[in-house]
PDB file of C-alpha atoms in Angstrom:
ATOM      1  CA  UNK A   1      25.647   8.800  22.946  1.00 71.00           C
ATOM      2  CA  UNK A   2      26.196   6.067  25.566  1.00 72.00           C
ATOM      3  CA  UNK A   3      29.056   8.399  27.576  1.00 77.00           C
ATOM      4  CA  UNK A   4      26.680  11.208  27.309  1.00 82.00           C
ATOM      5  CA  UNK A   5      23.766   9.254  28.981  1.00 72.00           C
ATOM      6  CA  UNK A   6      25.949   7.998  31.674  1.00 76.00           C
ATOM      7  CA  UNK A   7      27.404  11.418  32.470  1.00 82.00           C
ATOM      8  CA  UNK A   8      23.325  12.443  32.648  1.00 83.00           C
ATOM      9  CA  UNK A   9      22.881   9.789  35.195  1.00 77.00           C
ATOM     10  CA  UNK A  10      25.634  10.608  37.215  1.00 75.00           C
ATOM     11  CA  UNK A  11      25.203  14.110  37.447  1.00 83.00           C
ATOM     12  CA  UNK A  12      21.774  12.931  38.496  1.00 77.00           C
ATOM     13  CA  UNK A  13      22.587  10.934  41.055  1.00 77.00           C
ATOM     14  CA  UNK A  14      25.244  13.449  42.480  1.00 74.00           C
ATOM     15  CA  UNK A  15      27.956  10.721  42.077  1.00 67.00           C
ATOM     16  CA  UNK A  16      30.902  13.114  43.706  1.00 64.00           C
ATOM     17  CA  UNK A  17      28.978  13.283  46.551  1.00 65.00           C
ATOM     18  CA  UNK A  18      30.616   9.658  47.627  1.00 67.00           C
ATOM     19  CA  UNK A  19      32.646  11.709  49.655  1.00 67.00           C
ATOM     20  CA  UNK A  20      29.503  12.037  52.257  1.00 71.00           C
ATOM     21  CA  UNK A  21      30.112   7.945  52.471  1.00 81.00           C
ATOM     22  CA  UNK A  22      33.209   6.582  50.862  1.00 91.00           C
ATOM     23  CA  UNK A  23      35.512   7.873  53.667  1.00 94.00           C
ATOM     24  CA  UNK A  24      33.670   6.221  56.770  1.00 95.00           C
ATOM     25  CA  UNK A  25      33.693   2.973  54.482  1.00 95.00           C
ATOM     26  CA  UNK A  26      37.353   3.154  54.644  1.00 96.00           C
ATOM     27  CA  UNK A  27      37.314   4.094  58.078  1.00 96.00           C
ATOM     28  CA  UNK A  28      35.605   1.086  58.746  1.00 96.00           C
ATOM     29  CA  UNK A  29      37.920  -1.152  56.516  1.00 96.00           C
ATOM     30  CA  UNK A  30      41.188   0.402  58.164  1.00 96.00           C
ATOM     31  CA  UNK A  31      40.092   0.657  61.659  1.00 94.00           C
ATOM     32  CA  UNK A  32      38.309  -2.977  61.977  1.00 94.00           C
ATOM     33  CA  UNK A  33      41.469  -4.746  59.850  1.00 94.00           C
ATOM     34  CA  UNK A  34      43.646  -2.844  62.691  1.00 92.00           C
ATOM     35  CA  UNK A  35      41.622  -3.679  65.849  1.00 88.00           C
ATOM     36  CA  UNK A  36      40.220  -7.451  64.582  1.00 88.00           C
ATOM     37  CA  UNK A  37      43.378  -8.540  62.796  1.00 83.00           C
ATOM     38  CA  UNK A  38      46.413  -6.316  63.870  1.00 86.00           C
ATOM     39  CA  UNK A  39      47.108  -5.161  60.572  1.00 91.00           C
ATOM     40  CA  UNK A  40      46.570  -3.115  57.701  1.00 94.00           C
ATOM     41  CA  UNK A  41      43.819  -3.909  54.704  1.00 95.00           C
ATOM     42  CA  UNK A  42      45.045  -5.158  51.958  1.00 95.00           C
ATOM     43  CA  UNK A  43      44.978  -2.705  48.781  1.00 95.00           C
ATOM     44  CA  UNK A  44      42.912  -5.587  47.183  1.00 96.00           C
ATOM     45  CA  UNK A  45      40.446  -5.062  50.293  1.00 96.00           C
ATOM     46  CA  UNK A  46      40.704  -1.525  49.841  1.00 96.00           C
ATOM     47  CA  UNK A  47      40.152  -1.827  46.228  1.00 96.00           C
ATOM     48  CA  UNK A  48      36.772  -3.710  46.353  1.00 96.00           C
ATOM     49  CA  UNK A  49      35.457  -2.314  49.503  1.00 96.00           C
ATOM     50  CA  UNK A  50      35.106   1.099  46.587  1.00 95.00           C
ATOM     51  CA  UNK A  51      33.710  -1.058  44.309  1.00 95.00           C
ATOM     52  CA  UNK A  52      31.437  -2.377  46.742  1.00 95.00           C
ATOM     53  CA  UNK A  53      30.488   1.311  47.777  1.00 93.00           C
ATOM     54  CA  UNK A  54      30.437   3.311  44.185  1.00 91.00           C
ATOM     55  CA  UNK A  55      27.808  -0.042  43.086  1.00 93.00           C
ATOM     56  CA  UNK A  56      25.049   0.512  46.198  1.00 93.00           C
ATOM     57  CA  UNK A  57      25.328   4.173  46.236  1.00 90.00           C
ATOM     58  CA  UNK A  58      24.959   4.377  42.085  1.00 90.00           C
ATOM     59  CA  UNK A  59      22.413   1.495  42.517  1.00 91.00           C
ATOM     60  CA  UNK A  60      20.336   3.434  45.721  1.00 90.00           C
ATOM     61  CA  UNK A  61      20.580   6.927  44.308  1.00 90.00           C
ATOM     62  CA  UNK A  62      19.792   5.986  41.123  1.00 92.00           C
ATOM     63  CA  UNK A  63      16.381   4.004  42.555  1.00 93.00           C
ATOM     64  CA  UNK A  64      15.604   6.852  44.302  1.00 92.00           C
ATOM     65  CA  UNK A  65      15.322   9.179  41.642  1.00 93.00           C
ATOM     66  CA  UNK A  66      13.262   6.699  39.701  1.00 93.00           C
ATOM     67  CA  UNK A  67      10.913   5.392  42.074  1.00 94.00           C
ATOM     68  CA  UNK A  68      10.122   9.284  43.050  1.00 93.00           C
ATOM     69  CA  UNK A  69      10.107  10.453  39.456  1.00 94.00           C
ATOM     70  CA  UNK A  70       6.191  11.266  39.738  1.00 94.00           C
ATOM     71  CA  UNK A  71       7.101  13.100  42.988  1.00 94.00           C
ATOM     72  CA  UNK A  72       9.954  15.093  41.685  1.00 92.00           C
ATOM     73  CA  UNK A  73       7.883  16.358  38.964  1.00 92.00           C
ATOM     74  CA  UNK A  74       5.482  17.910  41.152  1.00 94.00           C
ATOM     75  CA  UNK A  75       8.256  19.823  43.204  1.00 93.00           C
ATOM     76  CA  UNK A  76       9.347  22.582  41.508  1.00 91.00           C
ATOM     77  CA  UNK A  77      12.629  22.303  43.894  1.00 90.00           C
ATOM     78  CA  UNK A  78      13.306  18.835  41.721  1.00 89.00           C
ATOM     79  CA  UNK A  79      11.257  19.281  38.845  1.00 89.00           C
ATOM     80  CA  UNK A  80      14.665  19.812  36.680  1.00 90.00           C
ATOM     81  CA  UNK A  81      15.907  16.087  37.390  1.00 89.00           C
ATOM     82  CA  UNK A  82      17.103  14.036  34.661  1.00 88.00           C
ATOM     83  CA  UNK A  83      13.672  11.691  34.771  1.00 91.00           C
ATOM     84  CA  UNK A  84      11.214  14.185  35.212  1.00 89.00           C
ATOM     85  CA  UNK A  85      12.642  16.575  33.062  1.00 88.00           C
ATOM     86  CA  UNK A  86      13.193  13.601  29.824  1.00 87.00           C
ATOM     87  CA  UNK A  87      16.617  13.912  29.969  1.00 89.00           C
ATOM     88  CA  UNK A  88      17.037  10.209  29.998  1.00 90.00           C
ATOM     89  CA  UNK A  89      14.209   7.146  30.335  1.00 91.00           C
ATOM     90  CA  UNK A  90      13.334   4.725  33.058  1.00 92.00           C
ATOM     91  CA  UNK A  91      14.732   1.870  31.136  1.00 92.00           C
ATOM     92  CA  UNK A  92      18.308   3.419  30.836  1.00 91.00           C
ATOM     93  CA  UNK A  93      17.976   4.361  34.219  1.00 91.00           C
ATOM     94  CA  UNK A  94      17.014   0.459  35.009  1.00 94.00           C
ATOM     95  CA  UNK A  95      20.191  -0.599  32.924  1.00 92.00           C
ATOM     96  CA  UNK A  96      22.722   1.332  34.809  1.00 91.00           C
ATOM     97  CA  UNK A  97      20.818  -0.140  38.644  1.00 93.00           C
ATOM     98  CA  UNK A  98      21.249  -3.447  37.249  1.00 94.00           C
ATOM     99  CA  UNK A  99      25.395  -2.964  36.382  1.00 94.00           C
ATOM    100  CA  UNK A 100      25.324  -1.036  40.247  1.00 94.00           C
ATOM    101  CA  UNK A 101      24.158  -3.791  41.494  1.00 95.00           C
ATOM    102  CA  UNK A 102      26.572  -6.469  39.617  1.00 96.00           C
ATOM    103  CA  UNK A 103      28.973  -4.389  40.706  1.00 95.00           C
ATOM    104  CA  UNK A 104      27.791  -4.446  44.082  1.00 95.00           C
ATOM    105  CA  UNK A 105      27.861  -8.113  44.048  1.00 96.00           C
ATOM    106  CA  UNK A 106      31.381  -8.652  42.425  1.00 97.00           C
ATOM    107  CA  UNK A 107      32.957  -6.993  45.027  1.00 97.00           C
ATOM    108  CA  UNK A 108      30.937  -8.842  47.732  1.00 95.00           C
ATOM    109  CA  UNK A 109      32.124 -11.931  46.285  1.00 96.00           C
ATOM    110  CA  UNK A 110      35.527 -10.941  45.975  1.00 96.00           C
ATOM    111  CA  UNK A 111      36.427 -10.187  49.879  1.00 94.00           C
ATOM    112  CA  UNK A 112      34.112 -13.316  52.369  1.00 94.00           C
ATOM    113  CA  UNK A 113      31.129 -14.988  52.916  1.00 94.00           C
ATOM    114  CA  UNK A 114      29.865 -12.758  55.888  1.00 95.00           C
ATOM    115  CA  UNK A 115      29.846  -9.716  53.446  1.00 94.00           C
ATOM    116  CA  UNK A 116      28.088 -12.321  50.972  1.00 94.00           C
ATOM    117  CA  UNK A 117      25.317 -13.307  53.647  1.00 94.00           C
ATOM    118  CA  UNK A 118      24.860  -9.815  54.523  1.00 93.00           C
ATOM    119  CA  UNK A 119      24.481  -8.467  50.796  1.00 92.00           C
ATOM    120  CA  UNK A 120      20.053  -9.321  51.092  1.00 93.00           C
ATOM    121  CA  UNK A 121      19.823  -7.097  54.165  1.00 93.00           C
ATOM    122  CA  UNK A 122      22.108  -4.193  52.842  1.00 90.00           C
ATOM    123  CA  UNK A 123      20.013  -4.670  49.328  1.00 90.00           C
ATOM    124  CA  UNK A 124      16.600  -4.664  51.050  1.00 93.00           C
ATOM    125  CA  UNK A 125      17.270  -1.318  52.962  1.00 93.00           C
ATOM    126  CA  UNK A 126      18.822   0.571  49.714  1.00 89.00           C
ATOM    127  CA  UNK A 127      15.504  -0.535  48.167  1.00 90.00           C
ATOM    128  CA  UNK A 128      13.041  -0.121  50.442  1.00 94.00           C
ATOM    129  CA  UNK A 129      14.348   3.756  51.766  1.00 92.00           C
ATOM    130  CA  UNK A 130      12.632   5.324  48.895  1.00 89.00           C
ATOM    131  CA  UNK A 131       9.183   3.718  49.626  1.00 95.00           C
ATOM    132  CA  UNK A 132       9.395   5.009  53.049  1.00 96.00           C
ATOM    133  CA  UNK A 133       8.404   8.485  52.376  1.00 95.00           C
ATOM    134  CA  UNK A 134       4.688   7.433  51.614  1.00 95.00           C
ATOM    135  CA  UNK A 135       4.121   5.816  55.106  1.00 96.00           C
ATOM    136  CA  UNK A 136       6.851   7.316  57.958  1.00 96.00           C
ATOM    137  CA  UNK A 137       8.545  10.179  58.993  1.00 96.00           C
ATOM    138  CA  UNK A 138      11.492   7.856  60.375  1.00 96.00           C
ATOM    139  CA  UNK A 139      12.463   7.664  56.596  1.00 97.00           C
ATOM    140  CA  UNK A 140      15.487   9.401  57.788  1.00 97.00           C
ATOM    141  CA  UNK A 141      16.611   7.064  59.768  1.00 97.00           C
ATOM    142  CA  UNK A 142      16.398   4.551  57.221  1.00 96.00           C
ATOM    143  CA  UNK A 143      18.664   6.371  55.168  1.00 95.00           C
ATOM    144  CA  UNK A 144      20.857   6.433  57.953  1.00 96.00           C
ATOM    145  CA  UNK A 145      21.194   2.959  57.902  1.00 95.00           C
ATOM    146  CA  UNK A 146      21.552   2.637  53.875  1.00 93.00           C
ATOM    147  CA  UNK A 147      24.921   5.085  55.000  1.00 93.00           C
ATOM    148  CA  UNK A 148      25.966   2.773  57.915  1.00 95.00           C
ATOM    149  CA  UNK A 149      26.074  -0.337  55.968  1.00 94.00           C
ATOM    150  CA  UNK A 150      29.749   1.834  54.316  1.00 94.00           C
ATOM    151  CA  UNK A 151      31.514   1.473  57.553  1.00 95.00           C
ATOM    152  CA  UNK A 152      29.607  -1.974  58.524  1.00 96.00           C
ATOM    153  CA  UNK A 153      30.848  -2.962  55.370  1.00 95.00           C
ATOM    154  CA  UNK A 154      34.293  -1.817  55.434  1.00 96.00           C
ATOM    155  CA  UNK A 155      34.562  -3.586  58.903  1.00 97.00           C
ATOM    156  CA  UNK A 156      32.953  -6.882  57.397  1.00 97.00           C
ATOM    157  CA  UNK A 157      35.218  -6.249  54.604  1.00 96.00           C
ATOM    158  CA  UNK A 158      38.470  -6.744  56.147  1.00 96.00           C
ATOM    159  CA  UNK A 159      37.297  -9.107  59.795  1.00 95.00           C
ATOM    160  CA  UNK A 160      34.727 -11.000  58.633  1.00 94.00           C
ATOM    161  CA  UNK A 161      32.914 -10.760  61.445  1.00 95.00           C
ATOM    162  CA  UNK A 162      30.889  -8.002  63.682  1.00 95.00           C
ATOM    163  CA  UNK A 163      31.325  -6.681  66.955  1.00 94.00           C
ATOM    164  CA  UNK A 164      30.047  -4.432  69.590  1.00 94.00           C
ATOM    165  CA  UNK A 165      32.566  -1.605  67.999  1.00 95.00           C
ATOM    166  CA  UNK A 166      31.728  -2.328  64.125  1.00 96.00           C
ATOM    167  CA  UNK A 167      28.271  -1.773  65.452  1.00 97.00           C
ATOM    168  CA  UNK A 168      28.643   1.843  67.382  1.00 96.00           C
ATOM    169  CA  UNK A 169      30.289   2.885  63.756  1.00 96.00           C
ATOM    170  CA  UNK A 170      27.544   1.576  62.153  1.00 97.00           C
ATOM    171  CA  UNK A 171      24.511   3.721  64.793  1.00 97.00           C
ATOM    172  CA  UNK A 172      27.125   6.898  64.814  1.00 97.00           C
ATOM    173  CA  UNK A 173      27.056   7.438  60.929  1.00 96.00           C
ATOM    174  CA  UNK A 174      23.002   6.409  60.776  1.00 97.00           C
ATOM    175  CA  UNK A 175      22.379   9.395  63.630  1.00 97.00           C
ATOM    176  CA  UNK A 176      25.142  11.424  61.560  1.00 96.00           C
ATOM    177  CA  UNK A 177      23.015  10.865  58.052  1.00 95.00           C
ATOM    178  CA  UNK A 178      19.563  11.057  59.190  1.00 96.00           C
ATOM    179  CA  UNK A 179      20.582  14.430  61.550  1.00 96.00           C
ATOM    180  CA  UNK A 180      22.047  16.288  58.070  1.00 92.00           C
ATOM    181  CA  UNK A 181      19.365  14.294  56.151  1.00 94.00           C
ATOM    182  CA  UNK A 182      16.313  15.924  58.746  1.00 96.00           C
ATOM    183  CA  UNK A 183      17.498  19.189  58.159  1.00 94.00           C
ATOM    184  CA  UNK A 184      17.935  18.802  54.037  1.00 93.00           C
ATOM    185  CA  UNK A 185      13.930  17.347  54.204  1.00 95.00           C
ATOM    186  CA  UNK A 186      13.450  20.801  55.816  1.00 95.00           C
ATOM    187  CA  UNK A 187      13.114  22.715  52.486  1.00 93.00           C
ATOM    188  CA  UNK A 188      10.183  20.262  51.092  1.00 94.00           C
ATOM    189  CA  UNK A 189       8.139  20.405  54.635  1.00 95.00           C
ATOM    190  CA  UNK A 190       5.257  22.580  53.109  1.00 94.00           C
ATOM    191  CA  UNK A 191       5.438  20.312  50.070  1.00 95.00           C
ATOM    192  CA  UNK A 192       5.599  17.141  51.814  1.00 95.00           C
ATOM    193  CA  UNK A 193       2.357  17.972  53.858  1.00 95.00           C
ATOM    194  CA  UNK A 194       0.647  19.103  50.530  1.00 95.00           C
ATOM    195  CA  UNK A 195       1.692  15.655  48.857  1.00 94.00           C
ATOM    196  CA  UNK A 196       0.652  13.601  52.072  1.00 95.00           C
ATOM    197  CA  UNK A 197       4.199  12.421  52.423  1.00 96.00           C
ATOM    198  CA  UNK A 198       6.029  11.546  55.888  1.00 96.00           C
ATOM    199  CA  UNK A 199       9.022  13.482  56.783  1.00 97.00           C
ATOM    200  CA  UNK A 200       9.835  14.390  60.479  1.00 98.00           C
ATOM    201  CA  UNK A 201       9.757  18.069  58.684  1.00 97.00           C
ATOM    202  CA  UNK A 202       6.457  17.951  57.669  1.00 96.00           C
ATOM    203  CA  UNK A 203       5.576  16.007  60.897  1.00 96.00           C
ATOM    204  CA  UNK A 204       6.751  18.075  63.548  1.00 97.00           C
ATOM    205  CA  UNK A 205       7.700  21.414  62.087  1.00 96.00           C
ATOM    206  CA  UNK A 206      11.089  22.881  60.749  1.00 96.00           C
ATOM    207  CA  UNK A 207      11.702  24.261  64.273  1.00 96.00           C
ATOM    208  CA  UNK A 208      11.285  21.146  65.936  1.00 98.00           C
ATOM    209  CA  UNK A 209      12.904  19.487  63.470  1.00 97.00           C
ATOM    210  CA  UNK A 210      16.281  21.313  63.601  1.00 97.00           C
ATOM    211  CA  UNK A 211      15.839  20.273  67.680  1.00 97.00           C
ATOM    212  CA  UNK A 212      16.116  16.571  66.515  1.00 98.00           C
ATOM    213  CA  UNK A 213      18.514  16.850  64.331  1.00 97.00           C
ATOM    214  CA  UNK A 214      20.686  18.550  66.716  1.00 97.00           C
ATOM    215  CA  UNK A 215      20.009  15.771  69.199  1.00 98.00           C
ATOM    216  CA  UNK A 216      20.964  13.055  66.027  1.00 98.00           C
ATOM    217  CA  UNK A 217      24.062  14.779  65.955  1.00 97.00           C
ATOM    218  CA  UNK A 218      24.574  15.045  69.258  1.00 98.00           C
ATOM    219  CA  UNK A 219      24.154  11.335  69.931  1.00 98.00           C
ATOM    220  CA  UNK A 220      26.833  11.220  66.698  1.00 98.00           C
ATOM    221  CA  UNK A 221      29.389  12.912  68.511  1.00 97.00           C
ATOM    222  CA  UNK A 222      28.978  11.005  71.627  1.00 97.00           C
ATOM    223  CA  UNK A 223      29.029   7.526  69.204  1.00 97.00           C
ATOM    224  CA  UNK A 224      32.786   8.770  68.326  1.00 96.00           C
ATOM    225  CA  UNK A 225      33.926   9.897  71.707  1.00 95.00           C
ATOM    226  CA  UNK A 226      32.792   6.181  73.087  1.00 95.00           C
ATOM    227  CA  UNK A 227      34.458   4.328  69.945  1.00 94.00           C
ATOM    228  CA  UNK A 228      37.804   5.982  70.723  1.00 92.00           C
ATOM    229  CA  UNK A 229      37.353   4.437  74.136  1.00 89.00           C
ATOM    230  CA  UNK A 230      36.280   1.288  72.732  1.00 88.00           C
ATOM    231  CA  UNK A 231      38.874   0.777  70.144  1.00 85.00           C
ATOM    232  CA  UNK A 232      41.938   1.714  72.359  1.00 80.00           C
ATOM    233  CA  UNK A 233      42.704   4.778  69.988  1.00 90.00           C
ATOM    234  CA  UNK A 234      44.591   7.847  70.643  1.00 91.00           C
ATOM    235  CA  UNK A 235      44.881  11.884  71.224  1.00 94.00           C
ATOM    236  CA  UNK A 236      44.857  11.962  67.286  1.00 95.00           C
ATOM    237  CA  UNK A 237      41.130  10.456  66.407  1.00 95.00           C
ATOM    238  CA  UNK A 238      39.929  12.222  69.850  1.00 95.00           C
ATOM    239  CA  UNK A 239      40.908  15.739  68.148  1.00 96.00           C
ATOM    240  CA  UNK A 240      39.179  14.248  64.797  1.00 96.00           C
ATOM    241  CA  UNK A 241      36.404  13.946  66.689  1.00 97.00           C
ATOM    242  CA  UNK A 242      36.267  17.375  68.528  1.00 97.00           C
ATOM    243  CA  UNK A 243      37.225  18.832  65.187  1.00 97.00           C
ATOM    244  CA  UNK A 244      33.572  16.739  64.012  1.00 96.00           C
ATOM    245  CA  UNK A 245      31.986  18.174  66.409  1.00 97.00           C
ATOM    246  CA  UNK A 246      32.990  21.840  65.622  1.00 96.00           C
ATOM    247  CA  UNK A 247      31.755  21.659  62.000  1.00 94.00           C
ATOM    248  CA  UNK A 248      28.506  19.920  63.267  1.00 95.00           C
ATOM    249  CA  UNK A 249      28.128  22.988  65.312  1.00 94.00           C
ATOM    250  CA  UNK A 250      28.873  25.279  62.651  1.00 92.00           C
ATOM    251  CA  UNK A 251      26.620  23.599  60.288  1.00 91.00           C
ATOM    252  CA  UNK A 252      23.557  23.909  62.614  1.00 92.00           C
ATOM    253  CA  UNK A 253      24.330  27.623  62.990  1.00 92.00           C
ATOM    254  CA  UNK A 254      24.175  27.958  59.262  1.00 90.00           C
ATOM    255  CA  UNK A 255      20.125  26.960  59.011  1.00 91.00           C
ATOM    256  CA  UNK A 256      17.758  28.738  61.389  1.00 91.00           C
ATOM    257  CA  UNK A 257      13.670  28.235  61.471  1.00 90.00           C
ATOM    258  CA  UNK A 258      13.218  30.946  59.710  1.00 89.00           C
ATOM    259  CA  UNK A 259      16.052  31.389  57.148  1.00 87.00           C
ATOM    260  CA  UNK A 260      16.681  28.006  55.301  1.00 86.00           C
ATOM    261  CA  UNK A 261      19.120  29.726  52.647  1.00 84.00           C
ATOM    262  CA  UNK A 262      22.299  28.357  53.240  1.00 84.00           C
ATOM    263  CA  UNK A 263      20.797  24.895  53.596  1.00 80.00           C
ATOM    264  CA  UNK A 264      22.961  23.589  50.727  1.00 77.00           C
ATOM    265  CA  UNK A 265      26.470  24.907  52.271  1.00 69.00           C
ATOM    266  CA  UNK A 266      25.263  22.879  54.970  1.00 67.00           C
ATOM    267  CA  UNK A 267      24.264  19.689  53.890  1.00 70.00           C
ATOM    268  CA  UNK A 268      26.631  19.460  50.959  1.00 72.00           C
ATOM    269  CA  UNK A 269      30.052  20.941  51.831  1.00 76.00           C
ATOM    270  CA  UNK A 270      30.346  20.387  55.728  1.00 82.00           C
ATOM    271  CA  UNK A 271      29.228  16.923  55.717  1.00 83.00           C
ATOM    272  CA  UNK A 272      31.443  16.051  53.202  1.00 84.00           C
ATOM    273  CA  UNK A 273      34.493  17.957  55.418  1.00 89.00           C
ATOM    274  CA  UNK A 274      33.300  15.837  58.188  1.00 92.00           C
ATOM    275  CA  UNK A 275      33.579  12.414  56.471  1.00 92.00           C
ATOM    276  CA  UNK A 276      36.803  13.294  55.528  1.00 93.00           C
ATOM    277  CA  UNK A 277      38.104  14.649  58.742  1.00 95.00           C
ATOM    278  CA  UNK A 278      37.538  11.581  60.219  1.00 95.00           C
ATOM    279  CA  UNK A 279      38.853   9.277  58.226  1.00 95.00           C
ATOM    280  CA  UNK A 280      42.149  11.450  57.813  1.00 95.00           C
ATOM    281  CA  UNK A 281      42.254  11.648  61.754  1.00 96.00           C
ATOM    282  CA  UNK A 282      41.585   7.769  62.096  1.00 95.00           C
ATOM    283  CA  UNK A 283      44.749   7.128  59.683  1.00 95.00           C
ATOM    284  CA  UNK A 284      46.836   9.478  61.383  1.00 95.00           C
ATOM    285  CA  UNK A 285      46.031   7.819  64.263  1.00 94.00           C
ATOM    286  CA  UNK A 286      46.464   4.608  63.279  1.00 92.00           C
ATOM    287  CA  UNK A 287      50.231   5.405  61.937  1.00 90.00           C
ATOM    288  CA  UNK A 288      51.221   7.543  64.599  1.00 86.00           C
ATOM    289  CA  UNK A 289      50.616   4.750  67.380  1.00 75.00           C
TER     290      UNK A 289
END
């Protein structure tokens, strides 16, 4: 009974799609560890930087889907989600946030005091991004920065400290989420105006939308091409990132104005390829030099 309610809960929370965050967390861990300290992170490091990650995505995720339970039922798009539908209650759902969260703060504990200190902040914005809906279209954004913290975090993780380079990770993975995140809100626009809830879609149009998410992701690519500047890295991250940029082109030719139906190849399978290209190019990188 319990294993069957958990698997309900992760299926709705999407739980394999850590890949969209997981890898720039370790990017973060492996490239700050290597620039800060001259050396590689630990596999203890490495260990609860995951923990760290698999607790405030369970823990935001599953928020998310409870504090817009009243909203998903009213979208037919969503309307088959664990809470609406009565596949599981609010105070199961409550239980498993509260062992996220533990979890979140075990591994915090585990690796130094700045990723201690920082753990109120990182909390406040998981929390608060689902509220945001009901009173700003820059919700995206906000969600951007829920994704950041993984690579802040990774590079907190293994320095103990932030710099000017932890923190151009940290604004080229919030323009990369909200950008894929703009163009996912595009499907609920007509809903989101109905409801009276803030989304740049239902703000400014899909057409104009897909404009600003292009520019989000155009700003992303240009975060990259700086940081391998910045960080003194090689040919080997600089074809990572042209090989970014490529699928961030392809996804965006993928979803058109007017034809919306390949949305999900888009958001869901290039994004994660992205995450994952970079991180793999990063490594090889680092072990090549």
């Amino acid at each position: 009974m319990v294993l069957q309610k958990v698997k309900i809960i992760l299926e709705m929370i999407k739980f394999e799609h850590s890949i969209f965050a997981l890898p720039f967390a370790f990017m973060g861990a492996v490239l700050g560890s290597i620039v800060v300290e001259h050396a590689w992170p630990t596999w203890s490091e490495i260990f609860w930087v995951t923990v760290a990650m698999v607790g405030a995505r369970s823990a935001a995720m599953s928020l998310n889907r409870l504090i817009d339970r009243f909203i998903d039922a009213k979208n037919p798009r969503t309307a088959t989600r664990a809470i609406p539908a009565g596949l599981i209650s609010v105070s199961e759902v409550l239980i498993f946030i509260i062992v996220s969260f533990a979890l979140l703060f075990l591994a915090a504990s585990q690796l130094n005091m700045l990723a201690v200190k920082l753990l109120p902040l990182a909390v406040l914005v998981l929390i608060i991004y689902s509220y945001t809906k009901r009173f700003t279209w820059l919700c995206h954004f906000v969600l951007g920065a829920a994704l950041g913290f993984g690579p802040l975090g990774g590079w907190v993780a293994t320095t103990g400290q932030i710099d000017a380079t932890a923190m151009l990770l940290f604004f080229s993975v919030m323009l990369w989420t909200a950008g894929f995140d703009i163009i996912y809100a595009c499907q609920d626009a007509d809903f989101d105006v109905r409801e009276g809830l803030f989304s740049i879609p239902s703000r400014f149009g899909v057409a104009n939308s897909l404009i600003i998410a292009r520019l989000c992701h155009t700003l992303t690519v240009i975060g990259f091409f700086t940081l391998y500047f910045m960080s003194d890295l090689s040919i080997w991250f600089l074809i990572g990132v042209i090989v970014s940029a490529v699928i961030l082109i392809y996804e965006h030719s993928l979803v058109k104005p007017t034809d919306l139906s390949k949305l999900n190849v888009a958001f869901f399978n290039m994004n994660g390829i992205l995450s994952v290209v970079m991180f793999a190019f990063t490594i090889i990188d680092l072990v090549m030099s």
